[in-house]
Amino acid sequence: MPSLDPAAAAALHTGGSPSGVRAHSGALWQVELADGRSVMVKQDRAPGATRAEWAGLRWLAASGAVRIPEVFGRDERWLVTQRVVTGLPGVAAARELGSGLARMHAAGAPAFGTPPPDGPAQAYIGQAPMRNNPRATWPTWYAEDRVLPYLRAAVDAGTLRPHEAAVVERVCAQLPALSGPPEPPARLHGDLWNGNVLWGADGHVYLIDPAAHGGHRETDLAMLHLFGCPHLPSIMEGYEEIAPLTTGWRTRVALHQLFPLLVHTVLFGRDYAAQTLSAARAALAL
């Protein structure tokens, strides 16, 4: 039986005795335990969401490359993880993050679109559903299972006009030529924006809230560029010291940003439509 409240979930999955509960944004609580530990308790926002996040955290941690908050457990309603005490961003931590991302990506995945082990095919990116459907080639998968489903949803909602959608459709039609040299499937965080990067008070960086799957490694890096991240040049330096990116990666950033921008267009409306079109036109100008 799933626990009825955040404190009970924390007790069930840590074996500790809750001494305090504080609500955070959304369906998220911080629970203090009598033994001094502090944990985060997240409520399932949709069927399978906590399972997808639990599987993603474990898969990324299994790479041994990046720091992930300890996962204490989950049930049908709750996910319980370590609370990371945050501090200030630093250059050394940024370079460590970059090199860790390179090794995490290199840990690989069986195919583009594959979910983490024990993770559901129907997952989420933020509040949006995201289906993981394995395919052999990145251009086909990125078009059919990432860009086009959200493009159709945006058009159906009236958020993107049909003539605007045609620009994005041209990108999908030209993806084999636009995507650069073929790369093997990488183990992706999948939602690597600044809000999911925690700068720990211990001088290390922790990743949270993944939408993990097999994908193209440039996608995670394009997400960091999309919304900005402290010490991003140092992150990129750390990355390229371990796994240099292929020629032209900077010109492909907009291509990889097209999917998250469409997600934001679907979730938050017309304000993101202009950015989506700009990214599509930039991708076509490669």
PDB file of C-alpha atoms in Angstrom:
ATOM      1  CA  MET A   1       0.000   0.000   0.000  1.00  0.00           C
ATOM      2  CA  PRO A   2       1.357   3.463  -0.840  1.00  0.00           C
ATOM      3  CA  SER A   3       1.856   5.839   2.074  1.00  0.00           C
ATOM      4  CA  LEU A   4      -0.843   8.413   2.763  1.00  0.00           C
ATOM      5  CA  ASP A   5       1.354  11.465   3.327  1.00  0.00           C
ATOM      6  CA  PRO A   6       4.956  12.678   2.788  1.00  0.00           C
ATOM      7  CA  ALA A   7       6.058  11.985   6.366  1.00  0.00           C
ATOM      8  CA  ALA A   8       4.779   8.415   6.236  1.00  0.00           C
ATOM      9  CA  ALA A   9       6.473   7.897   2.859  1.00  0.00           C
ATOM     10  CA  ALA A  10       9.774   9.154   4.265  1.00  0.00           C
ATOM     11  CA  ALA A  11       9.471   6.827   7.246  1.00  0.00           C
ATOM     12  CA  LEU A  12       8.600   3.841   5.081  1.00  0.00           C
ATOM     13  CA  HIS A  13      11.465   4.255   2.629  1.00  0.00           C
ATOM     14  CA  THR A  14      14.232   5.437   4.991  1.00  0.00           C
ATOM     15  CA  GLY A  15      13.381   3.612   8.226  1.00  0.00           C
ATOM     16  CA  GLY A  16      13.696   6.958  10.024  1.00  0.00           C
ATOM     17  CA  SER A  17      11.341   8.911  12.265  1.00  0.00           C
ATOM     18  CA  PRO A  18      10.064  12.176  10.740  1.00  0.00           C
ATOM     19  CA  SER A  19      10.551  15.253  12.917  1.00  0.00           C
ATOM     20  CA  GLY A  20       9.371  17.952  10.520  1.00  0.00           C
ATOM     21  CA  VAL A  21       7.767  18.512   7.120  1.00  0.00           C
ATOM     22  CA  ARG A  22       8.012  21.566   4.860  1.00  0.00           C
ATOM     23  CA  ALA A  23       6.196  21.981   1.565  1.00  0.00           C
ATOM     24  CA  HIS A  24       8.167  23.081  -1.501  1.00  0.00           C
ATOM     25  CA  SER A  25       6.824  24.018  -4.922  1.00  0.00           C
ATOM     26  CA  GLY A  26       4.395  21.629  -6.566  1.00  0.00           C
ATOM     27  CA  ALA A  27       4.023  18.116  -5.229  1.00  0.00           C
ATOM     28  CA  LEU A  28       7.335  18.205  -3.337  1.00  0.00           C
ATOM     29  CA  TRP A  29       8.100  18.135   0.377  1.00  0.00           C
ATOM     30  CA  GLN A  30      11.222  18.292   2.525  1.00  0.00           C
ATOM     31  CA  VAL A  31      11.098  15.918   5.470  1.00  0.00           C
ATOM     32  CA  GLU A  32      13.519  16.100   8.382  1.00  0.00           C
ATOM     33  CA  LEU A  33      14.324  12.862  10.202  1.00  0.00           C
ATOM     34  CA  ALA A  34      15.164  12.493  13.872  1.00  0.00           C
ATOM     35  CA  ASP A  35      18.565  10.993  13.023  1.00  0.00           C
ATOM     36  CA  GLY A  36      19.612  14.230  11.278  1.00  0.00           C
ATOM     37  CA  ARG A  37      18.972  13.185   7.703  1.00  0.00           C
ATOM     38  CA  SER A  38      16.928  15.356   5.382  1.00  0.00           C
ATOM     39  CA  VAL A  39      15.023  13.907   2.422  1.00  0.00           C
ATOM     40  CA  MET A  40      12.877  15.096  -0.443  1.00  0.00           C
ATOM     41  CA  VAL A  41       9.518  13.428  -1.012  1.00  0.00           C
ATOM     42  CA  LYS A  42       7.813  13.819  -4.390  1.00  0.00           C
ATOM     43  CA  GLN A  43       4.234  12.836  -5.106  1.00  0.00           C
ATOM     44  CA  ASP A  44       3.366  11.001  -8.324  1.00  0.00           C
ATOM     45  CA  ARG A  45       1.971  13.732 -10.605  1.00  0.00           C
ATOM     46  CA  ALA A  46       0.703  11.224 -13.181  1.00  0.00           C
ATOM     47  CA  PRO A  47       0.551   7.425 -13.418  1.00  0.00           C
ATOM     48  CA  GLY A  48       4.078   6.106 -13.765  1.00  0.00           C
ATOM     49  CA  ALA A  49       5.868   9.426 -13.186  1.00  0.00           C
ATOM     50  CA  THR A  50       7.676   8.419  -9.991  1.00  0.00           C
ATOM     51  CA  ARG A  51       8.609   5.073 -11.533  1.00  0.00           C
ATOM     52  CA  ALA A  52      10.112   6.837 -14.556  1.00  0.00           C
ATOM     53  CA  GLU A  53      12.090   9.259 -12.396  1.00  0.00           C
ATOM     54  CA  TRP A  54      13.240   6.477 -10.045  1.00  0.00           C
ATOM     55  CA  ALA A  55      14.456   4.376 -12.972  1.00  0.00           C
ATOM     56  CA  GLY A  56      16.173   7.364 -14.567  1.00  0.00           C
ATOM     57  CA  LEU A  57      18.031   8.344 -11.404  1.00  0.00           C
ATOM     58  CA  ARG A  58      19.258   4.792 -10.912  1.00  0.00           C
ATOM     59  CA  TRP A  59      20.356   4.476 -14.554  1.00  0.00           C
ATOM     60  CA  LEU A  60      22.346   7.706 -14.472  1.00  0.00           C
ATOM     61  CA  ALA A  61      23.913   6.770 -11.135  1.00  0.00           C
ATOM     62  CA  ALA A  62      24.863   3.346 -12.532  1.00  0.00           C
ATOM     63  CA  SER A  63      27.170   5.073 -15.018  1.00  0.00           C
ATOM     64  CA  GLY A  64      29.410   5.979 -12.081  1.00  0.00           C
ATOM     65  CA  ALA A  65      30.063   9.273 -13.855  1.00  0.00           C
ATOM     66  CA  VAL A  66      27.826  11.901 -12.243  1.00  0.00           C
ATOM     67  CA  ARG A  67      26.502  12.595  -8.767  1.00  0.00           C
ATOM     68  CA  ILE A  68      22.860  11.753  -8.165  1.00  0.00           C
ATOM     69  CA  PRO A  69      21.022  12.201  -4.845  1.00  0.00           C
ATOM     70  CA  GLU A  70      20.657   8.885  -3.039  1.00  0.00           C
ATOM     71  CA  VAL A  71      17.372   7.199  -3.901  1.00  0.00           C
ATOM     72  CA  PHE A  72      15.786   5.676  -0.798  1.00  0.00           C
ATOM     73  CA  GLY A  73      12.723   4.168  -2.430  1.00  0.00           C
ATOM     74  CA  ARG A  74       9.413   4.603  -4.190  1.00  0.00           C
ATOM     75  CA  ASP A  75       5.896   3.255  -4.209  1.00  0.00           C
ATOM     76  CA  GLU A  76       2.825   3.881  -6.333  1.00  0.00           C
ATOM     77  CA  ARG A  77       2.469   7.415  -5.010  1.00  0.00           C
ATOM     78  CA  TRP A  78       5.822   8.679  -3.658  1.00  0.00           C
ATOM     79  CA  LEU A  79       9.526   8.952  -4.486  1.00  0.00           C
ATOM     80  CA  VAL A  80      11.976   9.559  -1.623  1.00  0.00           C
ATOM     81  CA  THR A  81      15.495  10.857  -2.257  1.00  0.00           C
ATOM     82  CA  GLN A  82      18.337  12.549  -0.427  1.00  0.00           C
ATOM     83  CA  ARG A  83      18.118  16.342  -0.013  1.00  0.00           C
ATOM     84  CA  VAL A  84      21.166  18.078  -1.435  1.00  0.00           C
ATOM     85  CA  VAL A  85      22.358  21.046   0.610  1.00  0.00           C
ATOM     86  CA  THR A  86      23.187  23.672  -2.007  1.00  0.00           C
ATOM     87  CA  GLY A  87      25.984  26.209  -2.176  1.00  0.00           C
ATOM     88  CA  LEU A  88      27.504  28.560  -4.735  1.00  0.00           C
ATOM     89  CA  PRO A  89      28.469  27.472  -8.271  1.00  0.00           C
ATOM     90  CA  GLY A  90      32.207  27.136  -8.860  1.00  0.00           C
ATOM     91  CA  VAL A  91      34.553  26.658 -11.788  1.00  0.00           C
ATOM     92  CA  ALA A  92      36.107  23.450 -10.448  1.00  0.00           C
ATOM     93  CA  ALA A  93      32.683  21.898  -9.897  1.00  0.00           C
ATOM     94  CA  ALA A  94      31.612  22.997 -13.386  1.00  0.00           C
ATOM     95  CA  ARG A  95      34.595  21.286 -14.999  1.00  0.00           C
ATOM     96  CA  GLU A  96      33.873  18.170 -12.939  1.00  0.00           C
ATOM     97  CA  LEU A  97      30.285  18.240 -14.162  1.00  0.00           C
ATOM     98  CA  GLY A  98      31.416  18.532 -17.777  1.00  0.00           C
ATOM     99  CA  SER A  99      33.778  15.580 -17.541  1.00  0.00           C
ATOM    100  CA  GLY A 100      31.102  13.585 -15.698  1.00  0.00           C
ATOM    101  CA  LEU A 101      28.521  14.269 -18.398  1.00  0.00           C
ATOM    102  CA  ALA A 102      30.983  13.080 -21.034  1.00  0.00           C
ATOM    103  CA  ARG A 103      31.482   9.786 -19.195  1.00  0.00           C
ATOM    104  CA  MET A 104      27.767   9.410 -18.494  1.00  0.00           C
ATOM    105  CA  HIS A 105      26.950   9.854 -22.178  1.00  0.00           C
ATOM    106  CA  ALA A 106      29.651   7.352 -23.098  1.00  0.00           C
ATOM    107  CA  ALA A 107      28.008   4.744 -20.828  1.00  0.00           C
ATOM    108  CA  GLY A 108      25.540   4.473 -23.682  1.00  0.00           C
ATOM    109  CA  ALA A 109      22.097   3.023 -24.280  1.00  0.00           C
ATOM    110  CA  PRO A 110      20.798   0.081 -26.352  1.00  0.00           C
ATOM    111  CA  ALA A 111      19.021   2.348 -28.850  1.00  0.00           C
ATOM    112  CA  PHE A 112      17.746   5.847 -29.426  1.00  0.00           C
ATOM    113  CA  GLY A 113      14.584   6.242 -27.385  1.00  0.00           C
ATOM    114  CA  THR A 114      15.208   3.308 -25.079  1.00  0.00           C
ATOM    115  CA  PRO A 115      13.941   3.855 -21.517  1.00  0.00           C
ATOM    116  CA  PRO A 116      16.090   3.139 -18.458  1.00  0.00           C
ATOM    117  CA  PRO A 117      15.964  -0.443 -17.125  1.00  0.00           C
ATOM    118  CA  ASP A 118      12.679  -0.990 -15.241  1.00  0.00           C
ATOM    119  CA  GLY A 119      11.441   2.364 -16.522  1.00  0.00           C
ATOM    120  CA  PRO A 120       8.118   2.721 -18.347  1.00  0.00           C
ATOM    121  CA  ALA A 121       7.859   3.470 -22.039  1.00  0.00           C
ATOM    122  CA  GLN A 122       5.383   6.213 -21.156  1.00  0.00           C
ATOM    123  CA  ALA A 123       7.527   8.712 -19.235  1.00  0.00           C
ATOM    124  CA  TYR A 124       7.532  12.487 -18.715  1.00  0.00           C
ATOM    125  CA  ILE A 125       9.606  15.583 -19.348  1.00  0.00           C
ATOM    126  CA  GLY A 126       8.537  18.034 -16.698  1.00  0.00           C
ATOM    127  CA  GLN A 127       4.757  17.961 -16.749  1.00  0.00           C
ATOM    128  CA  ALA A 128       4.528  16.717 -20.343  1.00  0.00           C
ATOM    129  CA  PRO A 129       4.147  13.061 -21.361  1.00  0.00           C
ATOM    130  CA  MET A 130       7.118  11.666 -23.273  1.00  0.00           C
ATOM    131  CA  ARG A 131       7.008   8.260 -24.914  1.00  0.00           C
ATOM    132  CA  ASN A 132      10.188   6.222 -25.209  1.00  0.00           C
ATOM    133  CA  ASN A 133      10.065   4.176 -28.394  1.00  0.00           C
ATOM    134  CA  PRO A 134      13.425   2.611 -29.386  1.00  0.00           C
ATOM    135  CA  ARG A 135      14.650   3.140 -32.932  1.00  0.00           C
ATOM    136  CA  ALA A 136      17.922   2.420 -34.713  1.00  0.00           C
ATOM    137  CA  THR A 137      18.699   5.869 -36.134  1.00  0.00           C
ATOM    138  CA  TRP A 138      18.663   9.263 -34.425  1.00  0.00           C
ATOM    139  CA  PRO A 139      17.139  11.387 -37.228  1.00  0.00           C
ATOM    140  CA  THR A 140      14.119   9.090 -37.578  1.00  0.00           C
ATOM    141  CA  TRP A 141      13.619   8.786 -33.841  1.00  0.00           C
ATOM    142  CA  TYR A 142      14.059  12.503 -33.131  1.00  0.00           C
ATOM    143  CA  ALA A 143      11.527  13.435 -35.806  1.00  0.00           C
ATOM    144  CA  GLU A 144       8.915  10.749 -35.169  1.00  0.00           C
ATOM    145  CA  ASP A 145       9.075  10.382 -31.389  1.00  0.00           C
ATOM    146  CA  ARG A 146      10.142  13.801 -30.164  1.00  0.00           C
ATOM    147  CA  VAL A 147       9.531  16.722 -32.518  1.00  0.00           C
ATOM    148  CA  LEU A 148       6.442  15.766 -34.529  1.00  0.00           C
ATOM    149  CA  PRO A 149       4.177  14.595 -31.645  1.00  0.00           C
ATOM    150  CA  TYR A 150       4.617  17.936 -29.880  1.00  0.00           C
ATOM    151  CA  LEU A 151       4.320  19.873 -33.109  1.00  0.00           C
ATOM    152  CA  ARG A 152       0.943  18.222 -33.761  1.00  0.00           C
ATOM    153  CA  ALA A 153      -0.180  18.976 -30.195  1.00  0.00           C
ATOM    154  CA  ALA A 154       0.826  22.636 -30.577  1.00  0.00           C
ATOM    155  CA  VAL A 155      -1.064  22.949 -33.862  1.00  0.00           C
ATOM    156  CA  ASP A 156      -4.141  21.197 -32.470  1.00  0.00           C
ATOM    157  CA  ALA A 157      -4.151  23.634 -29.541  1.00  0.00           C
ATOM    158  CA  GLY A 158      -3.807  26.614 -31.861  1.00  0.00           C
ATOM    159  CA  THR A 159      -0.478  27.559 -30.292  1.00  0.00           C
ATOM    160  CA  LEU A 160       1.380  27.157 -33.585  1.00  0.00           C
ATOM    161  CA  ARG A 161      -0.177  28.118 -36.923  1.00  0.00           C
ATOM    162  CA  PRO A 162      -0.098  25.596 -39.790  1.00  0.00           C
ATOM    163  CA  HIS A 163       2.269  27.758 -41.867  1.00  0.00           C
ATOM    164  CA  GLU A 164       4.612  27.965 -38.862  1.00  0.00           C
ATOM    165  CA  ALA A 165       4.453  24.218 -38.338  1.00  0.00           C
ATOM    166  CA  ALA A 166       5.553  23.761 -41.951  1.00  0.00           C
ATOM    167  CA  VAL A 167       8.952  25.254 -41.042  1.00  0.00           C
ATOM    168  CA  VAL A 168       9.448  22.620 -38.343  1.00  0.00           C
ATOM    169  CA  GLU A 169       8.275  19.890 -40.711  1.00  0.00           C
ATOM    170  CA  ARG A 170      10.978  20.956 -43.176  1.00  0.00           C
ATOM    171  CA  VAL A 171      13.558  20.461 -40.431  1.00  0.00           C
ATOM    172  CA  CYS A 172      12.283  16.934 -39.823  1.00  0.00           C
ATOM    173  CA  ALA A 173      12.380  16.124 -43.527  1.00  0.00           C
ATOM    174  CA  GLN A 174      16.016  17.258 -43.716  1.00  0.00           C
ATOM    175  CA  LEU A 175      17.227  15.749 -40.434  1.00  0.00           C
ATOM    176  CA  PRO A 176      19.552  13.141 -42.002  1.00  0.00           C
ATOM    177  CA  ALA A 177      21.494  15.974 -43.642  1.00  0.00           C
ATOM    178  CA  LEU A 178      21.283  18.341 -40.663  1.00  0.00           C
ATOM    179  CA  SER A 179      22.218  16.001 -37.831  1.00  0.00           C
ATOM    180  CA  GLY A 180      25.966  15.763 -38.400  1.00  0.00           C
ATOM    181  CA  PRO A 181      28.114  12.628 -38.263  1.00  0.00           C
ATOM    182  CA  PRO A 182      26.301   9.547 -36.873  1.00  0.00           C
ATOM    183  CA  GLU A 183      26.900   8.870 -33.186  1.00  0.00           C
ATOM    184  CA  PRO A 184      26.019   5.887 -30.980  1.00  0.00           C
ATOM    185  CA  PRO A 185      23.107   6.252 -28.542  1.00  0.00           C
ATOM    186  CA  ALA A 186      24.181   8.167 -25.429  1.00  0.00           C
ATOM    187  CA  ARG A 187      22.835   7.820 -21.898  1.00  0.00           C
ATOM    188  CA  LEU A 188      20.982  11.118 -21.504  1.00  0.00           C
ATOM    189  CA  HIS A 189      19.620  13.002 -18.522  1.00  0.00           C
ATOM    190  CA  GLY A 190      16.993  14.250 -20.949  1.00  0.00           C
ATOM    191  CA  ASP A 191      15.871  17.424 -19.125  1.00  0.00           C
ATOM    192  CA  LEU A 192      19.212  19.035 -18.365  1.00  0.00           C
ATOM    193  CA  TRP A 193      18.253  22.630 -17.759  1.00  0.00           C
ATOM    194  CA  ASN A 194      19.799  24.747 -15.004  1.00  0.00           C
ATOM    195  CA  GLY A 195      16.984  24.018 -12.546  1.00  0.00           C
ATOM    196  CA  ASN A 196      17.911  20.335 -12.540  1.00  0.00           C
ATOM    197  CA  VAL A 197      21.579  21.058 -11.786  1.00  0.00           C
ATOM    198  CA  LEU A 198      22.227  21.423  -8.047  1.00  0.00           C
ATOM    199  CA  TRP A 199      25.482  23.032  -6.923  1.00  0.00           C
ATOM    200  CA  GLY A 200      26.164  21.286  -3.648  1.00  0.00           C
ATOM    201  CA  ALA A 201      27.627  22.949  -0.583  1.00  0.00           C
ATOM    202  CA  ASP A 202      30.204  20.125  -0.653  1.00  0.00           C
ATOM    203  CA  GLY A 203      31.700  21.539  -3.878  1.00  0.00           C
ATOM    204  CA  HIS A 204      30.164  18.961  -6.209  1.00  0.00           C
ATOM    205  CA  VAL A 205      27.266  19.080  -8.663  1.00  0.00           C
ATOM    206  CA  TYR A 206      24.202  16.819  -8.439  1.00  0.00           C
ATOM    207  CA  LEU A 207      21.642  16.084 -11.166  1.00  0.00           C
ATOM    208  CA  ILE A 208      17.939  15.712 -10.364  1.00  0.00           C
ATOM    209  CA  ASP A 209      14.591  15.232 -12.149  1.00  0.00           C
ATOM    210  CA  PRO A 210      15.775  13.352 -15.237  1.00  0.00           C
ATOM    211  CA  ALA A 211      13.732  12.412 -18.283  1.00  0.00           C
ATOM    212  CA  ALA A 212      16.362   9.769 -18.993  1.00  0.00           C
ATOM    213  CA  HIS A 213      16.561   7.850 -22.264  1.00  0.00           C
ATOM    214  CA  GLY A 214      18.929   6.875 -25.038  1.00  0.00           C
ATOM    215  CA  GLY A 215      19.584   9.835 -27.314  1.00  0.00           C
ATOM    216  CA  HIS A 216      22.159  12.114 -28.932  1.00  0.00           C
ATOM    217  CA  ARG A 217      24.716  13.544 -26.514  1.00  0.00           C
ATOM    218  CA  GLU A 218      24.462  17.019 -28.070  1.00  0.00           C
ATOM    219  CA  THR A 219      20.849  17.214 -26.836  1.00  0.00           C
ATOM    220  CA  ASP A 220      21.808  17.382 -23.144  1.00  0.00           C
ATOM    221  CA  LEU A 221      24.394  20.052 -23.891  1.00  0.00           C
ATOM    222  CA  ALA A 222      21.944  22.057 -26.004  1.00  0.00           C
ATOM    223  CA  MET A 223      19.536  22.069 -23.043  1.00  0.00           C
ATOM    224  CA  LEU A 224      22.223  23.622 -20.859  1.00  0.00           C
ATOM    225  CA  HIS A 225      22.705  26.331 -23.478  1.00  0.00           C
ATOM    226  CA  LEU A 226      18.969  26.945 -23.914  1.00  0.00           C
ATOM    227  CA  PHE A 227      18.209  28.352 -20.472  1.00  0.00           C
ATOM    228  CA  GLY A 228      21.755  29.147 -19.364  1.00  0.00           C
ATOM    229  CA  CYS A 229      23.886  27.577 -16.645  1.00  0.00           C
ATOM    230  CA  PRO A 230      26.582  29.026 -14.355  1.00  0.00           C
ATOM    231  CA  HIS A 231      30.122  28.526 -15.636  1.00  0.00           C
ATOM    232  CA  LEU A 232      28.880  26.954 -18.865  1.00  0.00           C
ATOM    233  CA  PRO A 233      32.215  27.506 -20.692  1.00  0.00           C
ATOM    234  CA  SER A 234      33.959  25.552 -17.919  1.00  0.00           C
ATOM    235  CA  ILE A 235      31.389  22.760 -18.190  1.00  0.00           C
ATOM    236  CA  MET A 236      32.064  22.523 -21.916  1.00  0.00           C
ATOM    237  CA  GLU A 237      35.836  22.553 -21.364  1.00  0.00           C
ATOM    238  CA  GLY A 238      35.531  19.676 -18.911  1.00  0.00           C
ATOM    239  CA  TYR A 239      33.351  17.789 -21.379  1.00  0.00           C
ATOM    240  CA  GLU A 240      35.639  18.187 -24.368  1.00  0.00           C
ATOM    241  CA  GLU A 241      38.709  17.156 -22.387  1.00  0.00           C
ATOM    242  CA  ILE A 242      37.098  13.718 -22.037  1.00  0.00           C
ATOM    243  CA  ALA A 243      35.043  13.409 -25.229  1.00  0.00           C
ATOM    244  CA  PRO A 244      35.571  16.082 -27.899  1.00  0.00           C
ATOM    245  CA  LEU A 245      32.423  16.979 -29.782  1.00  0.00           C
ATOM    246  CA  THR A 246      32.257  16.513 -33.536  1.00  0.00           C
ATOM    247  CA  THR A 247      32.867  19.377 -35.936  1.00  0.00           C
ATOM    248  CA  GLY A 248      29.934  21.754 -36.255  1.00  0.00           C
ATOM    249  CA  TRP A 249      28.272  20.986 -32.934  1.00  0.00           C
ATOM    250  CA  ARG A 250      27.722  24.691 -32.215  1.00  0.00           C
ATOM    251  CA  THR A 251      25.718  25.079 -35.412  1.00  0.00           C
ATOM    252  CA  ARG A 252      23.501  22.151 -34.368  1.00  0.00           C
ATOM    253  CA  VAL A 253      22.534  23.554 -30.956  1.00  0.00           C
ATOM    254  CA  ALA A 254      19.281  25.022 -32.301  1.00  0.00           C
ATOM    255  CA  LEU A 255      18.368  21.680 -33.865  1.00  0.00           C
ATOM    256  CA  HIS A 256      18.636  19.939 -30.510  1.00  0.00           C
ATOM    257  CA  GLN A 257      16.753  22.751 -28.760  1.00  0.00           C
ATOM    258  CA  LEU A 258      13.735  22.302 -31.018  1.00  0.00           C
ATOM    259  CA  PHE A 259      12.231  19.508 -28.912  1.00  0.00           C
ATOM    260  CA  PRO A 260      12.378  21.249 -25.504  1.00  0.00           C
ATOM    261  CA  LEU A 261      11.088  24.461 -27.074  1.00  0.00           C
ATOM    262  CA  LEU A 262       8.117  22.578 -28.511  1.00  0.00           C
ATOM    263  CA  VAL A 263       7.484  21.045 -25.083  1.00  0.00           C
ATOM    264  CA  HIS A 264       7.400  24.543 -23.613  1.00  0.00           C
ATOM    265  CA  THR A 265       5.126  25.718 -26.410  1.00  0.00           C
ATOM    266  CA  VAL A 266       2.662  22.930 -25.602  1.00  0.00           C
ATOM    267  CA  LEU A 267       2.845  23.465 -21.835  1.00  0.00           C
ATOM    268  CA  PHE A 268       3.037  27.244 -21.625  1.00  0.00           C
ATOM    269  CA  GLY A 269       1.537  28.586 -24.811  1.00  0.00           C
ATOM    270  CA  ARG A 270       2.226  31.071 -27.541  1.00  0.00           C
ATOM    271  CA  ASP A 271       5.094  32.848 -25.759  1.00  0.00           C
ATOM    272  CA  TYR A 272       7.445  30.031 -26.825  1.00  0.00           C
ATOM    273  CA  ALA A 273       6.224  29.817 -30.415  1.00  0.00           C
ATOM    274  CA  ALA A 274       8.599  32.516 -31.651  1.00  0.00           C
ATOM    275  CA  GLN A 275      11.604  30.775 -30.059  1.00  0.00           C
ATOM    276  CA  THR A 276      10.535  27.498 -31.624  1.00  0.00           C
ATOM    277  CA  LEU A 277      10.371  29.063 -35.075  1.00  0.00           C
ATOM    278  CA  SER A 278      13.724  30.795 -34.581  1.00  0.00           C
ATOM    279  CA  ALA A 279      15.324  27.470 -33.654  1.00  0.00           C
ATOM    280  CA  ALA A 280      13.772  25.763 -36.681  1.00  0.00           C
ATOM    281  CA  ARG A 281      14.988  28.468 -39.052  1.00  0.00           C
ATOM    282  CA  ALA A 282      18.454  28.390 -37.476  1.00  0.00           C
ATOM    283  CA  ALA A 283      18.568  24.611 -37.932  1.00  0.00           C
ATOM    284  CA  LEU A 284      17.627  24.962 -41.611  1.00  0.00           C
ATOM    285  CA  ALA A 285      20.367  27.557 -42.095  1.00  0.00           C
ATOM    286  CA  LEU A 286      23.124  25.070 -41.234  1.00  0.00           C
TER     287      LEU A 286
END
